[in-house]
Amino acid sequence: MSRFLSRFRHLAATAQEDEARPDEEEARAAEEEEEERSAEEEEREKELEEEEEKSAEEEDEEEADLEEDEEETPAARAARRRERRRCAAILGSREAAGRVPLACSLAFDTNLSPNAARKVLAAAPREGFGGSSPLSAAMRQVRSPKLGPGGDAAAPRSEAELASQVIATHRRLRGANRRS
């Protein structure tokens, strides 16, 4: 019987190796996971350092702005307040409703007074469909014709109706040409 079993010893050895392989694979997988975790931690640390550097730079810029503001003269501060009030008056007016891009342009790109800007805004049409311009009011009152063969006439229901419409159109046009 030992001769018989000796023939299969190599299978037993292979089975033992197979049992050892999952342990090795698990160890490799654990090592890879640990490497991934450490890489992620390093990335987080770098991101935190970058954020800290950015916030430190922003604080430095804010301090520089404050120092500039402290150096600003009272006349400059008063001029800035007047300009802000002028812009607020233009943008907050009733005339600016529906005309925001124009109102912004008048407030920021010109030196118009709020009263002059309101007059310009009142004369301009509102944005969007159905503006209040005279042209749009006139266009709303005009009935638009139906375009295509037959114009406003109903579409023919059969070939005979279509043929009679073509003949009638031909006669109408032929008669108009003879008169001229």
GROMACS .gro file of C-alpha atoms in nm:
model
  180
    1MET     CA    1   0.000   0.000   0.000
    2SER     CA    2   0.289   0.233   0.062
    3ARG     CA    3   0.387   0.193  -0.300
    4PHE     CA    4   0.042   0.294  -0.395
    5LEU     CA    5   0.050   0.603  -0.170
    6SER     CA    6   0.398   0.696  -0.285
    7ARG     CA    7   0.259   0.756  -0.628
    8PHE     CA    8   0.028   1.023  -0.488
    9ARG     CA    9   0.269   1.200  -0.252
   10HIS     CA   10   0.326   1.474  -0.504
   11LEU     CA   11  -0.048   1.547  -0.492
   12ALA     CA   12  -0.035   1.581  -0.116
   13ALA     CA   13   0.259   1.821  -0.145
   14THR     CA   14   0.070   2.026  -0.403
   15ALA     CA   15  -0.232   2.044  -0.171
   16GLN     CA   16  -0.011   2.174   0.110
   17GLU     CA   17   0.135   2.439  -0.123
   18ASP     CA   18  -0.215   2.540  -0.230
   19GLU     CA   19  -0.313   2.581   0.135
   20ALA     CA   20  -0.007   2.802   0.190
   21ARG     CA   21  -0.080   3.017  -0.118
   22PRO     CA   22  -0.396   3.182   0.018
   23ASP     CA   23  -0.196   3.293   0.323
   24GLU     CA   24   0.068   3.443   0.095
   25GLU     CA   25  -0.198   3.606  -0.122
   26GLU     CA   26  -0.372   3.749   0.183
   27ALA     CA   27  -0.041   3.884   0.308
   28ARG     CA   28   0.027   4.046  -0.032
   29ALA     CA   29  -0.323   4.193  -0.041
   30ALA     CA   30  -0.278   4.330   0.312
   31GLU     CA   31   0.055   4.484   0.212
   32GLU     CA   32  -0.100   4.644  -0.096
   33GLU     CA   33  -0.387   4.785   0.111
   34GLU     CA   34  -0.139   4.924   0.361
   35GLU     CA   35   0.059   5.086   0.079
   36GLU     CA   36  -0.260   5.239  -0.063
   37ARG     CA   37  -0.358   5.373   0.279
   38SER     CA   38  -0.017   5.527   0.335
   39ALA     CA   39  -0.026   5.684  -0.014
   40GLU     CA   40  -0.372   5.828   0.058
   41GLU     CA   41  -0.253   5.965   0.391
   42GLU     CA   42   0.045   6.128   0.222
   43GLU     CA   43  -0.187   6.288  -0.035
   44ARG     CA   44  -0.414   6.418   0.242
   45GLU     CA   45  -0.116   6.562   0.425
   46LYS     CA   46   0.004   6.736   0.107
   47GLU     CA   47  -0.345   6.878   0.046
   48LEU     CA   48  -0.363   7.006   0.404
   49GLU     CA   49  -0.021   7.168   0.369
   50GLU     CA   50  -0.127   7.333   0.042
   51GLU     CA   51  -0.449   7.459   0.200
   52GLU     CA   52  -0.254   7.599   0.493
   53GLU     CA   53  -0.017   7.774   0.254
   54LYS     CA   54  -0.309   7.919   0.057
   55SER     CA   55  -0.483   8.041   0.371
   56ALA     CA   56  -0.158   8.197   0.491
   57GLU     CA   57  -0.120   8.373   0.155
   58GLU     CA   58  -0.481   8.493   0.170
   59GLU     CA   59  -0.428   8.626   0.521
   60ASP     CA   60  -0.118   8.811   0.401
   61GLU     CA   61  -0.318   8.962   0.113
   62GLU     CA   62  -0.600   9.065   0.348
   63GLU     CA   63  -0.348   9.231   0.580
   64ALA     CA   64  -0.198   9.416   0.285
   65ASP     CA   65  -0.547   9.530   0.177
   66LEU     CA   66  -0.620   9.651   0.529
   67GLU     CA   67  -0.294   9.840   0.536
   68GLU     CA   68  -0.384  10.002   0.202
   69ASP     CA   69  -0.729  10.094   0.336
   70GLU     CA   70  -0.572  10.249   0.644
   71GLU     CA   71  -0.350  10.458   0.418
   72GLU     CA   72  -0.653  10.574   0.217
   73THR     CA   73  -0.746  10.936   0.263
   74PRO     CA   74  -1.087  11.043   0.392
   75ALA     CA   75  -1.160  11.201   0.054
   76ALA     CA   76  -1.095  10.870  -0.124
   77ARG     CA   77  -1.324  10.687   0.117
   78ALA     CA   78  -1.598  10.944   0.060
   79ALA     CA   79  -1.559  10.913  -0.318
   80ARG     CA   80  -1.586  10.537  -0.296
   81ARG     CA   81  -1.906  10.565  -0.087
   82ARG     CA   82  -2.058  10.813  -0.338
   83GLU     CA   83  -1.978  10.578  -0.629
   84ARG     CA   84  -2.134  10.283  -0.447
   85ARG     CA   85  -2.448  10.485  -0.374
   86ARG     CA   86  -2.468  10.592  -0.741
   87CYS     CA   87  -2.441  10.231  -0.861
   88ALA     CA   88  -2.695  10.114  -0.603
   89ALA     CA   89  -2.939  10.387  -0.709
   90ILE     CA   90  -2.914  10.286  -1.075
   91LEU     CA   91  -2.936   9.911  -1.017
   92GLY     CA   92  -3.210   9.943  -0.756
   93SER     CA   93  -3.438  10.164  -0.964
   94ARG     CA   94  -3.774  10.044  -1.099
   95GLU     CA   95  -3.654  10.121  -1.450
   96ALA     CA   96  -3.371   9.865  -1.415
   97ALA     CA   97  -3.619   9.578  -1.381
   98GLY     CA   98  -3.607   9.374  -1.700
   99ARG     CA   99  -3.304   9.569  -1.824
  100VAL     CA  100  -3.031   9.436  -1.595
  101PRO     CA  101  -2.742   9.419  -1.847
  102LEU     CA  102  -2.806   9.776  -1.959
  103ALA     CA  103  -2.839   9.893  -1.598
  104CYS     CA  104  -2.508   9.727  -1.508
  105SER     CA  105  -2.339   9.888  -1.805
  106LEU     CA  106  -2.472  10.230  -1.712
  107ALA     CA  107  -2.372  10.187  -1.348
  108PHE     CA  108  -2.022  10.047  -1.398
  109ASP     CA  109  -1.908  10.173  -1.737
  110THR     CA  110  -2.032  10.533  -1.737
  111ASN     CA  111  -2.036  10.834  -1.509
  112LEU     CA  112  -2.406  10.907  -1.564
  113SER     CA  113  -2.601  11.036  -1.270
  114PRO     CA  114  -2.873  10.809  -1.133
  115ASN     CA  115  -3.145  11.036  -1.282
  116ALA     CA  116  -2.987  11.032  -1.630
  117ALA     CA  117  -2.940  10.654  -1.612
  118ARG     CA  118  -3.307  10.608  -1.512
  119LYS     CA  119  -3.415  10.810  -1.817
  120VAL     CA  120  -3.203  10.593  -2.047
  121LEU     CA  121  -3.341  10.276  -1.885
  122ALA     CA  122  -3.700  10.397  -1.918
  123ALA     CA  123  -3.650  10.455  -2.292
  124ALA     CA  124  -3.502  10.108  -2.349
  125PRO     CA  125  -3.721   9.800  -2.411
  126ARG     CA  126  -3.741   9.536  -2.143
  127GLU     CA  127  -3.569   9.202  -2.199
  128GLY     CA  128  -3.757   8.887  -2.289
  129PHE     CA  129  -4.067   8.806  -2.488
  130GLY     CA  130  -4.336   9.067  -2.527
  131GLY     CA  131  -4.127   9.379  -2.476
  132SER     CA  132  -4.296   9.716  -2.444
  133SER     CA  133  -4.140   9.876  -2.753
  134PRO     CA  134  -4.373  10.027  -3.015
  135LEU     CA  135  -4.255   9.773  -3.272
  136SER     CA  136  -4.337   9.473  -3.053
  137ALA     CA  137  -4.679   9.622  -2.971
  138ALA     CA  138  -4.754   9.669  -3.344
  139MET     CA  139  -4.635   9.317  -3.426
  140ARG     CA  140  -4.869   9.167  -3.166
  141GLN     CA  141  -5.168   9.330  -3.340
  142VAL     CA  142  -5.085   9.194  -3.688
  143ARG     CA  143  -5.215   8.851  -3.782
  144SER     CA  144  -4.938   8.635  -3.930
  145PRO     CA  145  -5.036   8.466  -4.256
  146LYS     CA  146  -5.000   8.094  -4.301
  147LEU     CA  147  -4.717   8.031  -4.543
  148GLY     CA  148  -4.697   7.750  -4.795
  149PRO     CA  149  -4.905   7.624  -5.085
  150GLY     CA  150  -5.252   7.769  -5.072
  151GLY     CA  151  -5.162   8.036  -4.817
  152ASP     CA  152  -5.434   8.069  -4.556
  153ALA     CA  153  -5.664   7.831  -4.741
  154ALA     CA  154  -5.726   7.494  -4.589
  155ALA     CA  155  -5.510   7.210  -4.718
  156PRO     CA  156  -5.675   7.011  -4.999
  157ARG     CA  157  -5.824   6.681  -4.898
  158SER     CA  158  -5.787   6.504  -5.232
  159GLU     CA  159  -5.589   6.523  -5.554
  160ALA     CA  160  -5.889   6.673  -5.732
  161GLU     CA  161  -5.907   6.961  -5.481
  162LEU     CA  162  -5.531   7.019  -5.518
  163ALA     CA  163  -5.563   7.024  -5.898
  164SER     CA  164  -5.851   7.272  -5.884
  165GLN     CA  165  -5.650   7.498  -5.647
  166VAL     CA  166  -5.351   7.490  -5.884
  167ILE     CA  167  -5.571   7.580  -6.182
  168ALA     CA  168  -5.741   7.862  -5.986
  169THR     CA  169  -5.402   8.003  -5.882
  170HIS     CA  170  -5.279   7.984  -6.242
  171ARG     CA  171  -5.587   8.167  -6.373
  172ARG     CA  172  -5.555   8.431  -6.101
  173LEU     CA  173  -5.189   8.494  -6.181
  174ARG     CA  174  -5.245   8.484  -6.557
  175GLY     CA  175  -5.523   8.741  -6.522
  176ALA     CA  176  -5.298   8.965  -6.310
  177ASN     CA  177  -5.022   8.952  -6.571
  178ARG     CA  178  -5.260   9.053  -6.853
  179ARG     CA  179  -5.368   9.366  -6.666
  180SER     CA  180  -5.013   9.499  -6.631
   0.00000   0.00000   0.00000
